[in-house]
Short mmCIF file of C-alpha atoms and ligand atoms in Angstrom, two decimals:
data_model
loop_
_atom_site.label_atom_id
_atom_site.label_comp_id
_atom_site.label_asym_id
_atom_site.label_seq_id
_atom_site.Cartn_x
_atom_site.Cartn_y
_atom_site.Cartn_z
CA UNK A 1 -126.45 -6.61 17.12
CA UNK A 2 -127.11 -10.02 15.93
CA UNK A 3 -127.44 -12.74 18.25
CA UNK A 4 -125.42 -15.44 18.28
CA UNK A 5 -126.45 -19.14 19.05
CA UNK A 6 -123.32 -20.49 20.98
CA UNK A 7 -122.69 -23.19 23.39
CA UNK A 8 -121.43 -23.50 27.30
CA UNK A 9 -120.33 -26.32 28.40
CA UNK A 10 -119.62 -26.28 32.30
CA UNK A 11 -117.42 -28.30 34.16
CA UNK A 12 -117.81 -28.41 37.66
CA UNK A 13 -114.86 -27.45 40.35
CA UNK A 14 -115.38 -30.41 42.52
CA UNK A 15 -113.55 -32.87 39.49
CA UNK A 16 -110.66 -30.52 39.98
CA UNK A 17 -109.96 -31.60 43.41
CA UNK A 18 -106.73 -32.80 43.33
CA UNK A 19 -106.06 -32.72 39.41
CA UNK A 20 -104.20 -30.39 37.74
CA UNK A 21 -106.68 -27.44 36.48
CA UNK A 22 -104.51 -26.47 33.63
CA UNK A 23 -103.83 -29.78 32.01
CA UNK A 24 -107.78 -30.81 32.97
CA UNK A 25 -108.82 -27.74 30.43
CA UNK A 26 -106.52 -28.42 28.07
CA UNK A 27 -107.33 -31.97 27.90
CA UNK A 28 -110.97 -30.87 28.13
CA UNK A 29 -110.55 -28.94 25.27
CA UNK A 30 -108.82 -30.75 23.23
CA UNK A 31 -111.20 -33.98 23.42
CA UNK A 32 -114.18 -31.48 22.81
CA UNK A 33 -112.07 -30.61 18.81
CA UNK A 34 -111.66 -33.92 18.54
CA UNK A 35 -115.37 -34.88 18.37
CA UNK A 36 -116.63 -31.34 17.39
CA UNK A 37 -114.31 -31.17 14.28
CA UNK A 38 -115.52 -33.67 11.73
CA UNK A 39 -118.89 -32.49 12.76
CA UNK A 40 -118.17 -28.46 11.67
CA UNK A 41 -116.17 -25.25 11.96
CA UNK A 42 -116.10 -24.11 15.66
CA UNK A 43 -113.86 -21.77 17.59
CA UNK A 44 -113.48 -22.10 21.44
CA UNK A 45 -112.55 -20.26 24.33
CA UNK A 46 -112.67 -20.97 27.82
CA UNK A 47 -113.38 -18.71 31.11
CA UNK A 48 -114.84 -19.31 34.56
CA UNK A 49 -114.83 -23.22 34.26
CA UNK A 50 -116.61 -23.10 30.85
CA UNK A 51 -116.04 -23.75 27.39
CA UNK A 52 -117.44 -21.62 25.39
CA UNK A 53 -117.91 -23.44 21.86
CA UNK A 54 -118.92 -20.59 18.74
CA UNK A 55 -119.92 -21.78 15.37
CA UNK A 56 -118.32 -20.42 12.52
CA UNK A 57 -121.25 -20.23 10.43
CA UNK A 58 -124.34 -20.11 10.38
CA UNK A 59 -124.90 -23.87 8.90
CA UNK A 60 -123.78 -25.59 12.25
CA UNK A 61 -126.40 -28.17 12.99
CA UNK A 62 -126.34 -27.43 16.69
CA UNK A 63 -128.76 -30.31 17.58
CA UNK A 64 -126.35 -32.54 16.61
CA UNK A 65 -122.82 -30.74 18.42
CA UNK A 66 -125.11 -31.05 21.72
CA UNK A 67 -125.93 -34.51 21.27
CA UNK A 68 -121.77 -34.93 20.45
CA UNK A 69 -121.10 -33.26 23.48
CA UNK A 70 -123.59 -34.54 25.81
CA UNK A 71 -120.82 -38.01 25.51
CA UNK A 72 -117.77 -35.85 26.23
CA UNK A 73 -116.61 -36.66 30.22
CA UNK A 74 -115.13 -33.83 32.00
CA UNK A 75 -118.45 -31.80 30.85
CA UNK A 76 -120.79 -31.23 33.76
CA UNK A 77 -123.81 -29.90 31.92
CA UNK A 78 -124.22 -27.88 28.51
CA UNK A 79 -126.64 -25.38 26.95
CA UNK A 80 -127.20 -23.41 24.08
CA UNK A 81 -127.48 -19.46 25.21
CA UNK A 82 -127.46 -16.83 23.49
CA UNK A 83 -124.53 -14.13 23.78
CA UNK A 84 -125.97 -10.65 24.42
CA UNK A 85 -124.33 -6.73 25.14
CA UNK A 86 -124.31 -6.66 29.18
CA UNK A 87 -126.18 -3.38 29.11
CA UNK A 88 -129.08 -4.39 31.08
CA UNK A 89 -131.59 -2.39 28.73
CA UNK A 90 -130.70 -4.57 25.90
CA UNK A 91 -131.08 -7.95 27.94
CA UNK A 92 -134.46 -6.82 28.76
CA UNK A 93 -135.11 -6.58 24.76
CA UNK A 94 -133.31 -9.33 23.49
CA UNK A 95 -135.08 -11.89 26.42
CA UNK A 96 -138.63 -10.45 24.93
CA UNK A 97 -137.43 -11.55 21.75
CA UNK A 98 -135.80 -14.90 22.42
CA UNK A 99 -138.12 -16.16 24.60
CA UNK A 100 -141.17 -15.18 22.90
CA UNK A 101 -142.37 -18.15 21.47
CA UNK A 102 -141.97 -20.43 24.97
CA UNK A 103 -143.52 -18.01 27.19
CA UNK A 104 -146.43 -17.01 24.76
CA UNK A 105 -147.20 -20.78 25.06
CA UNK A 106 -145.97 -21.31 28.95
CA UNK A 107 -148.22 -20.81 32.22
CA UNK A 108 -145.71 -20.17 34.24
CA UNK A 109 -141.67 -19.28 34.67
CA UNK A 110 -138.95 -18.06 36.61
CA UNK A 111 -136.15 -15.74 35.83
CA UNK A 112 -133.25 -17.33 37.32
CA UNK A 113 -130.04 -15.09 37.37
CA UNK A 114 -126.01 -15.71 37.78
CA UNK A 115 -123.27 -13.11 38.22
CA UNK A 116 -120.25 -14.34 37.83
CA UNK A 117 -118.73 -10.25 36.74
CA UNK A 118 -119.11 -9.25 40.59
CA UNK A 119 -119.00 -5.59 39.25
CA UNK A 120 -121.67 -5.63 37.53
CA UNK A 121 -124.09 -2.83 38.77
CA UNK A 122 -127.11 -5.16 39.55
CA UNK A 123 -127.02 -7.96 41.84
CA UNK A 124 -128.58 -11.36 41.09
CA UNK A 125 -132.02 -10.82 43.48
CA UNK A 126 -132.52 -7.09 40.86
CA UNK A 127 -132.02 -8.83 37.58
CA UNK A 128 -134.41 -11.14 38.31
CA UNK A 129 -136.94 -9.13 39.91
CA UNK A 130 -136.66 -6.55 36.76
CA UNK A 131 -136.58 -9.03 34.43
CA UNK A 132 -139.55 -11.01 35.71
CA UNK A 133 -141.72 -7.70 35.91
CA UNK A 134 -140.69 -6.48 32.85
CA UNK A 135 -141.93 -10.13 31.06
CA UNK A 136 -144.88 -9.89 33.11
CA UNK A 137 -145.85 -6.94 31.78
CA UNK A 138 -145.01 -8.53 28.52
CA UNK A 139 -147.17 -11.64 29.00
CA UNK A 140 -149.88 -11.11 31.24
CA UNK A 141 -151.50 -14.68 31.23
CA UNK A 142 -148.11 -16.56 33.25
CA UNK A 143 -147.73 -16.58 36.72
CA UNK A 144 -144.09 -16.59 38.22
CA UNK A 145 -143.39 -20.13 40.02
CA UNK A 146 -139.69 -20.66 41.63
CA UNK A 147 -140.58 -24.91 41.94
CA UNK A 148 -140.34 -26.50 38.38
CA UNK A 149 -141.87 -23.62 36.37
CA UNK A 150 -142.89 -24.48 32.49
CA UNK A 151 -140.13 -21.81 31.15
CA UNK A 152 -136.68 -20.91 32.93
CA UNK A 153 -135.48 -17.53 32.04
CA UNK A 154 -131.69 -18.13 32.73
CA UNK A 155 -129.78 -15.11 32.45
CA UNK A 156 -125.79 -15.26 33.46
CA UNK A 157 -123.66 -12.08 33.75
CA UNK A 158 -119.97 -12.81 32.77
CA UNK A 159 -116.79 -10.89 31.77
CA UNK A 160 -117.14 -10.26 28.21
CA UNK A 161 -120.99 -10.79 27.73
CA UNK A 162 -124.40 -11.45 29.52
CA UNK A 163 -126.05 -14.90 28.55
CA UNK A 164 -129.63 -15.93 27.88
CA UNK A 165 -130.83 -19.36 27.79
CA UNK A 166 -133.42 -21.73 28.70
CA UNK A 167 -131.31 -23.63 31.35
CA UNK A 168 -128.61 -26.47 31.48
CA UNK A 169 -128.80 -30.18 30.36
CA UNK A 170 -126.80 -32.62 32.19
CA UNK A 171 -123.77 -33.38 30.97
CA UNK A 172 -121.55 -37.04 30.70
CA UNK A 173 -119.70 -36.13 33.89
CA UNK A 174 -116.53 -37.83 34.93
CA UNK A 175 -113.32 -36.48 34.07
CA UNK A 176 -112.00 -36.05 30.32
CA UNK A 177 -110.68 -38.99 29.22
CA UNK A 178 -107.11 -38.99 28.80
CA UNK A 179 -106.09 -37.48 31.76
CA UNK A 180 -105.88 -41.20 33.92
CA UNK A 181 -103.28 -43.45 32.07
CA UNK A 182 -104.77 -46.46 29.62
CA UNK A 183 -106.73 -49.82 30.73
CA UNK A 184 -107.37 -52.65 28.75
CA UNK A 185 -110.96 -54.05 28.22
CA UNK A 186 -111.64 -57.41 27.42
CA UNK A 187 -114.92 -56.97 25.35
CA UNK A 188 -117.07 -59.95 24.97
CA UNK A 189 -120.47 -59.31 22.74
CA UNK A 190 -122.66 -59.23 26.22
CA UNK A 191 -124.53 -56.50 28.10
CA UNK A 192 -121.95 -56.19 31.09
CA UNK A 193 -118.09 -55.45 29.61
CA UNK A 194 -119.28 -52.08 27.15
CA UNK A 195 -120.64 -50.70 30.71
CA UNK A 196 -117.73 -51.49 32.15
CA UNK A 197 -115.74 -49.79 29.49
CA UNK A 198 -117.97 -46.80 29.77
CA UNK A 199 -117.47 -46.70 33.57
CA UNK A 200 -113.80 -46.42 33.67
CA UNK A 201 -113.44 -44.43 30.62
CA UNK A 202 -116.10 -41.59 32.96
CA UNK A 203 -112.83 -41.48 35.31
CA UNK A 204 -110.61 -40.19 32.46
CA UNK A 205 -108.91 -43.66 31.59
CA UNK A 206 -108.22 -43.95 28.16
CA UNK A 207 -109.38 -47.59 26.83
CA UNK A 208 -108.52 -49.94 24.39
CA UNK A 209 -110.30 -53.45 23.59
CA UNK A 210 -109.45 -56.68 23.20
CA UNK A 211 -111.95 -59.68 21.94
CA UNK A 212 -111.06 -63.10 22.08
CA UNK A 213 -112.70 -65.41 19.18
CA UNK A 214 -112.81 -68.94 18.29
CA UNK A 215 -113.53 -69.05 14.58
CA UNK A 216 -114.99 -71.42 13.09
CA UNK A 217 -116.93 -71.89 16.27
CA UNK A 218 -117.70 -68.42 16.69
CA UNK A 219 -118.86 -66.49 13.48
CA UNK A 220 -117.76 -63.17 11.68
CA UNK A 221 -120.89 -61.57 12.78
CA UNK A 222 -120.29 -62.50 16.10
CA UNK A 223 -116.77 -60.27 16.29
CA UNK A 224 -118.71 -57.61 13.66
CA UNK A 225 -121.18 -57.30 16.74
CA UNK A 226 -118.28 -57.20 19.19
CA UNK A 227 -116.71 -54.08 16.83
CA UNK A 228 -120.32 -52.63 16.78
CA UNK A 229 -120.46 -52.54 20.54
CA UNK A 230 -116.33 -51.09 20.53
CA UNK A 231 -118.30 -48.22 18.35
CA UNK A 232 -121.11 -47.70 20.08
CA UNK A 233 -118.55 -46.86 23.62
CA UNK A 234 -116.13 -45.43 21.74
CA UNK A 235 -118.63 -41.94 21.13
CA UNK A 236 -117.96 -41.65 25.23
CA UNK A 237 -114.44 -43.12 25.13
CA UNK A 238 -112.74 -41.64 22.26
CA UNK A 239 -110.99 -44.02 19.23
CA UNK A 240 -110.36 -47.30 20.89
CA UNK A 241 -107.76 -49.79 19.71
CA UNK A 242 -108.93 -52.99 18.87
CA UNK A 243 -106.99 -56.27 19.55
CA UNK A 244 -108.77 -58.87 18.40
CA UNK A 245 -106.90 -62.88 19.59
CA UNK A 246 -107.35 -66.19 17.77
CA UNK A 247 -108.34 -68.21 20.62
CA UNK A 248 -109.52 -71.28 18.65
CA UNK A 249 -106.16 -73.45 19.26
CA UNK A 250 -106.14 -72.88 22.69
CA UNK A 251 -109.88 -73.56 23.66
CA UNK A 252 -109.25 -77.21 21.68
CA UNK A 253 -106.17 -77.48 23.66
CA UNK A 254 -107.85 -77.23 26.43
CA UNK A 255 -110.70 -79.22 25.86
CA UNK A 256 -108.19 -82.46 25.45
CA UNK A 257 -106.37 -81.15 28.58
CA UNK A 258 -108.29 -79.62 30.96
CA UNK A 259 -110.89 -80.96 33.59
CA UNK A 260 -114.03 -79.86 32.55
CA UNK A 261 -115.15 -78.58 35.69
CA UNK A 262 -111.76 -75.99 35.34
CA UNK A 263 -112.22 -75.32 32.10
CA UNK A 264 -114.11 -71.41 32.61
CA UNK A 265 -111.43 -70.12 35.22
CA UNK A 266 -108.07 -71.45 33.30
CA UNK A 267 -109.48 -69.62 30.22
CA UNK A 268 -110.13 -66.94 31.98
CA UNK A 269 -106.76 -67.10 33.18
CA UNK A 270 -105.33 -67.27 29.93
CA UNK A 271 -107.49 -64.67 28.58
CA UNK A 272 -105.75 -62.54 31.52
CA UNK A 273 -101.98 -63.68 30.83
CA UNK A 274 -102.95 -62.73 26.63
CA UNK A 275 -104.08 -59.66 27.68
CA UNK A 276 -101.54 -58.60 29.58
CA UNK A 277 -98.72 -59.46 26.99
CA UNK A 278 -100.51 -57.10 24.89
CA UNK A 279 -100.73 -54.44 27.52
CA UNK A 280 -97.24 -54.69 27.73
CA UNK A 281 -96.36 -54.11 24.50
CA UNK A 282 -98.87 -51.33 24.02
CA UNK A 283 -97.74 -49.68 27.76
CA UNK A 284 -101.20 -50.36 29.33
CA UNK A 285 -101.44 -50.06 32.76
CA UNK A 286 -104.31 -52.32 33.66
CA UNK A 287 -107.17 -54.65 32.68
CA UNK A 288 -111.05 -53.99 32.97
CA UNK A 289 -113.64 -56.62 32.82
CA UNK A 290 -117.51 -56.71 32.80
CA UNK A 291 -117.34 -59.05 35.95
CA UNK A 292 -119.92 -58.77 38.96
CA UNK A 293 -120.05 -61.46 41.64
CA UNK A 294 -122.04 -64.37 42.01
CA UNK A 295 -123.64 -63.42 38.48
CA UNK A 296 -122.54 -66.54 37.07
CA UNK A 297 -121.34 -69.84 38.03
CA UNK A 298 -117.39 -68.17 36.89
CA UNK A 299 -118.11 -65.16 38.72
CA UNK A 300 -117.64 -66.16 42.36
CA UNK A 301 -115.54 -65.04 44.04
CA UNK A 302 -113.38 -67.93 44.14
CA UNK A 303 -112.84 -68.32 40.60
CA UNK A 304 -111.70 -64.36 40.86
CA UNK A 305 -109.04 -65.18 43.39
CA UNK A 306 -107.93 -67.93 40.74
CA UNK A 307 -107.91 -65.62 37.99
CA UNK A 308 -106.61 -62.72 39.61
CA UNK A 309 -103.30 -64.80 40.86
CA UNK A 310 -101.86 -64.74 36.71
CA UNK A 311 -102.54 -60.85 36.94
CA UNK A 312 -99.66 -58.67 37.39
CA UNK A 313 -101.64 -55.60 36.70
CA UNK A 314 -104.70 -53.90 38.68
CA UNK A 315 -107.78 -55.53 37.17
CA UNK A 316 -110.86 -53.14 37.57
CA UNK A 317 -114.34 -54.38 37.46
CA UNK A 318 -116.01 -51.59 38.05
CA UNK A 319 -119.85 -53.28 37.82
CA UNK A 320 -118.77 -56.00 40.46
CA UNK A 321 -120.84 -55.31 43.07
CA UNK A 322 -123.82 -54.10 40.50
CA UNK A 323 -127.29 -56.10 40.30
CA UNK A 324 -127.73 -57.47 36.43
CA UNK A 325 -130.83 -54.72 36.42
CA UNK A 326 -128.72 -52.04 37.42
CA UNK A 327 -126.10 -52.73 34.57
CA UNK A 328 -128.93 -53.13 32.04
CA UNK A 329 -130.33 -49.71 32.98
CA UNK A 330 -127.13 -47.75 32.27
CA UNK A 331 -126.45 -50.58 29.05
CA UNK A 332 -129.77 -48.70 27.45
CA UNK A 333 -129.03 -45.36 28.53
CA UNK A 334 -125.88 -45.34 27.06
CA UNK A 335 -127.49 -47.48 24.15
CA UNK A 336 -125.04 -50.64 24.14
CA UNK A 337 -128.24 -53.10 25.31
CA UNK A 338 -129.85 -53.67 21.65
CA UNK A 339 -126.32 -54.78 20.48
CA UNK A 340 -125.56 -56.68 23.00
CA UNK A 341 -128.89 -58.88 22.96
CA UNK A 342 -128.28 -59.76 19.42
CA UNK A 343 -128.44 -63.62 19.47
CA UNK A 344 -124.04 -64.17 18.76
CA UNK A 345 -122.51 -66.78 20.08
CA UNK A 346 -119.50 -65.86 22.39
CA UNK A 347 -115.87 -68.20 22.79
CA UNK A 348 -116.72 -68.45 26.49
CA UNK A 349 -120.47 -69.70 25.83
CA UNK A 350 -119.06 -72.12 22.99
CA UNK A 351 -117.19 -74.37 25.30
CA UNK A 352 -118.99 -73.53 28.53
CA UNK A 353 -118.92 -76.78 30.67
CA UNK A 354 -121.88 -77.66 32.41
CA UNK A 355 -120.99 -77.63 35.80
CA UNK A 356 -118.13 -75.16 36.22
CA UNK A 357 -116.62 -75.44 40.24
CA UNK A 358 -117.89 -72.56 41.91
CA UNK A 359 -115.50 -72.63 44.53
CA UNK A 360 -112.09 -73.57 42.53
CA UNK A 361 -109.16 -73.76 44.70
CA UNK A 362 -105.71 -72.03 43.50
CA UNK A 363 -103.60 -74.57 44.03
CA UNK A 364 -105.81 -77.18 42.19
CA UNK A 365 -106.19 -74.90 38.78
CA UNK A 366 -102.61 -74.52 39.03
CA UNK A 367 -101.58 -78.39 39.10
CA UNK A 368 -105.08 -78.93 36.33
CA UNK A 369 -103.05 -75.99 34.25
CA UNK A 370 -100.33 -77.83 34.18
CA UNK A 371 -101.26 -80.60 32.35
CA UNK A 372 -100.73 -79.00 29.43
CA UNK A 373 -97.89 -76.53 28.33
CA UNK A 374 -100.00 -73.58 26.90
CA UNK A 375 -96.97 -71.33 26.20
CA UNK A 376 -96.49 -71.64 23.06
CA UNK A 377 -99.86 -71.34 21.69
CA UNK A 378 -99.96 -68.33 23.96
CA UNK A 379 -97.13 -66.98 21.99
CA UNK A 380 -98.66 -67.79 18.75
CA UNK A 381 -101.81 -66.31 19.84
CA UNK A 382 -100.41 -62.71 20.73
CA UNK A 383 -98.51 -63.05 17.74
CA UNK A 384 -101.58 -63.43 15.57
CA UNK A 385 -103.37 -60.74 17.47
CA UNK A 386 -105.14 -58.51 14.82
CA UNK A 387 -105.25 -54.80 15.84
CA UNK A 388 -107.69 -52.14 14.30
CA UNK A 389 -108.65 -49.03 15.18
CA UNK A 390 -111.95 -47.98 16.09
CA UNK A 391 -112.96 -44.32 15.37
CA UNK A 392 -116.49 -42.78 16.92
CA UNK A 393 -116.96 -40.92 13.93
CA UNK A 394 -116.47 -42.85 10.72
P1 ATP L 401 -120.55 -59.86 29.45
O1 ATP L 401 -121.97 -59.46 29.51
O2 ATP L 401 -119.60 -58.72 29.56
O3 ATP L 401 -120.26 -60.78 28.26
P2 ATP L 401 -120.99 -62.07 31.07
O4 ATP L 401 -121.92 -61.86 32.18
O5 ATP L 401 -121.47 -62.76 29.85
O6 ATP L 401 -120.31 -60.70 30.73
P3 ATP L 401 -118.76 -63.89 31.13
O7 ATP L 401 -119.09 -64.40 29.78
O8 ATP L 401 -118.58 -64.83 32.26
O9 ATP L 401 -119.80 -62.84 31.70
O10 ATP L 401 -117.48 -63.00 31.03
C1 ATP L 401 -117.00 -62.27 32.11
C2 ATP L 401 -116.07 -61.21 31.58
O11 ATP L 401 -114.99 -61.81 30.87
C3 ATP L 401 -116.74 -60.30 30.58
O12 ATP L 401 -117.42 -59.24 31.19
C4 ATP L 401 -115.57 -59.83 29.76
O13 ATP L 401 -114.89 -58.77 30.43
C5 ATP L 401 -114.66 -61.04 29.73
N1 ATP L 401 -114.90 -61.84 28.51
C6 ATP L 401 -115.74 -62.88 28.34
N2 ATP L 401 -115.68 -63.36 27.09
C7 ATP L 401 -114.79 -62.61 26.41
C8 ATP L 401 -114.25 -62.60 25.09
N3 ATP L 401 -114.65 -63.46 24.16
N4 ATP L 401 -113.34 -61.67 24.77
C9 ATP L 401 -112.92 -60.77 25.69
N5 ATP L 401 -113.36 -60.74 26.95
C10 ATP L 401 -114.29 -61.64 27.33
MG1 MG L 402 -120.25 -62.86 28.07
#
């Protein structure tokens, strides 16, 4: 028989809690096509909480569908195995051959075994002890060690086939996007708003963007860089639609209007009341921003009890209580940092006042907000919105 390279992609049980199984696999599924299928011909099937993903030919760059897949939530960990006849003679042959290479260079291994076909005529504790005697025999120079051996002879017993691999990677985790109604982000070009994108989008909310910009005082680049980032999140979060809001008549507005020391927390506040015109429209259920308190002199929690009275929507910041280190650690693992440290200007930084109040009160924004009527230039504003889509794969 020839052996077949395929991949398994797990999901664990404990996401199921309280979700629907079905509509969890389908959705599952169906994201997996999504990314798999510009990428090459694969056919899929799913049993005992795993997907099992077959090339159609032999030109699949596998490498690359792993990588793909490693960014799909919902997907607890993956590996490429091998599918082998269950007859336990022929595992015993095909592991000499498929393993050669790694345990003629190894010291030492472990033969780790999983029975999910209960019938099956040999329990776990026998598979491994043949196996691992048989190999021994094989390769004379490794020593068997169960703590973090070189090589991990995996071998899993299911319905239709037996399974041989080198064990699991992690997967992304979460739950597959789709499957927890839409949020919008508001994307600036910084290190903090694509993790928070990331974060919610790992607990199956599908996202879309939107980027507020103040040309001429902020440059092309500096949205091109924003789009970049919208990319870069989108190979975890799926296509994300883009709204993109001239904010340039409203920042001059308000610098002839406002207070200075108000200025930060009424934009923000019109940011908010923009945004949520647009999720409106669009039937978005909530906002998400890249917020964390006390980072800045905006983020206290003041000014978020200001901003946060204009929202008629739950507004999730999931890095809010999140050191700036902590957020740049998960910014480079999911590789947003590099962007995001590219020297753009943003709207907010273009106007910044020196000496925002830290500890705004509501009812004085409100009466320094009214100095101007804003309404219509918020009007004109989500009328000019620009809306694009951005795809993880072109
Ligand atoms: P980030 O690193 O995400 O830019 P930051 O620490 O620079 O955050 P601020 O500039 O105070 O913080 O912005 C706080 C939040 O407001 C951001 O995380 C983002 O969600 C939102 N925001 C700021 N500027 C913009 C913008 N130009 N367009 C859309 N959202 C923005
Ligand atoms: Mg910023």
């Amino acid at each position: 028989m020839d052996m077949r390279e395929i991949i398994l992609a797990k999901y664990g049980e404990i996401a199921l809690k309280g979700l629907n199984k079905h509509s969890f696999e389908e959705m599952l599924v169906k994201n997996i096509k999504r990314r798999l299928n510009p990428h090459g011909k694969f056919s899929y099937s799913r049993a005992q909480s795993t997907i099992y993903i077959t090339p159609q030919d032999d030109q699949q760059d596998m490498d690359g569908a792993m990588e793909i897949l490693s960014k799909v939530f919902g997907i607890a960990s993956i590996c490429r195995a091998y599918e082998v006849p269950k007859d336990f003679a022929e595992i015993k042959a095909q592991a000499a051959v498929l393993f050669d290479e790694k345990l003629s260079q190894a010291r030492t291994f472990k033969v780790a075994a999983k029975r999910a076909d209960k019938r099956y005529p040999m329990n776990s504790p026998e598979i491994c002890t043949e196996l691992g005697a048989m190999l021994l025999e094989k390769y004379p120079h490794l020593t068997v060690r169960v703590k973090n051996p070189e090589v991990t002879v995996t071998v899993e017993i299911r319905e239709k086939s037996a399974y041989l691999h080198a064990g699991a990677e992690e997967g992304a985790g979460g739950i597959p996007v789709g499957s927890s109604g839409r949020a919008m982000l508001l994307l600036s070009g910084g290190i903090d708003s694509p993790v928070a994108g990331y974060m919610i989008a790992k607990r199956g909310v599908r996202v879309s963007a939107i980027h507020f910009e103040s040309p001429p005082y902020t440059s092309e680049r500096a949205r091109l860089k924003v789009e970049k980032l919208a990319k870069k999140i989108s190979e975890y979060c799926g296509n994300i639609e883009f709204f993109c809001v001239p904010f340039t008549e409203i920042q001059e507005q308000m610098r002839v209007h406002c207070p200075e020391e108000y200025f930060t927390v009424i934009m923000r506040r019109l940011m908010m009341e923009i945004a949520q015109r647009i999720c409106a429209e669009q039937g978005i259920q909530a906002l998400i921003t890249g917020e964390s308190i006390g980072q800045v002199a905006s983020q206290t929690m003041d000014a978020m009890v200001c901003t946060d009275a204009v929202c008629r929507m739950p507004v999730f910041r999931p890095v809010v209580g999140m050191d700036k280190k902590e957020i740049i650690a998960i910014s480079r693992r999911i590789d947003t940092f590099d962007i995001s440290v590219e020297p753009y200007e943003d709207c907010c930084t273009v106007f910044t006042p020196k000496h925002p109040k830290t500890k705004p009160v509501l009812a004085d924004v409100e009466r320094a907000q009214l100095a101007y009527d804003y309404e219509p230039l918020i009007q004109k504003a989500v009328a000019e919105t620009r809306f694009s889509l951005i795809s993880f794969y072109q």
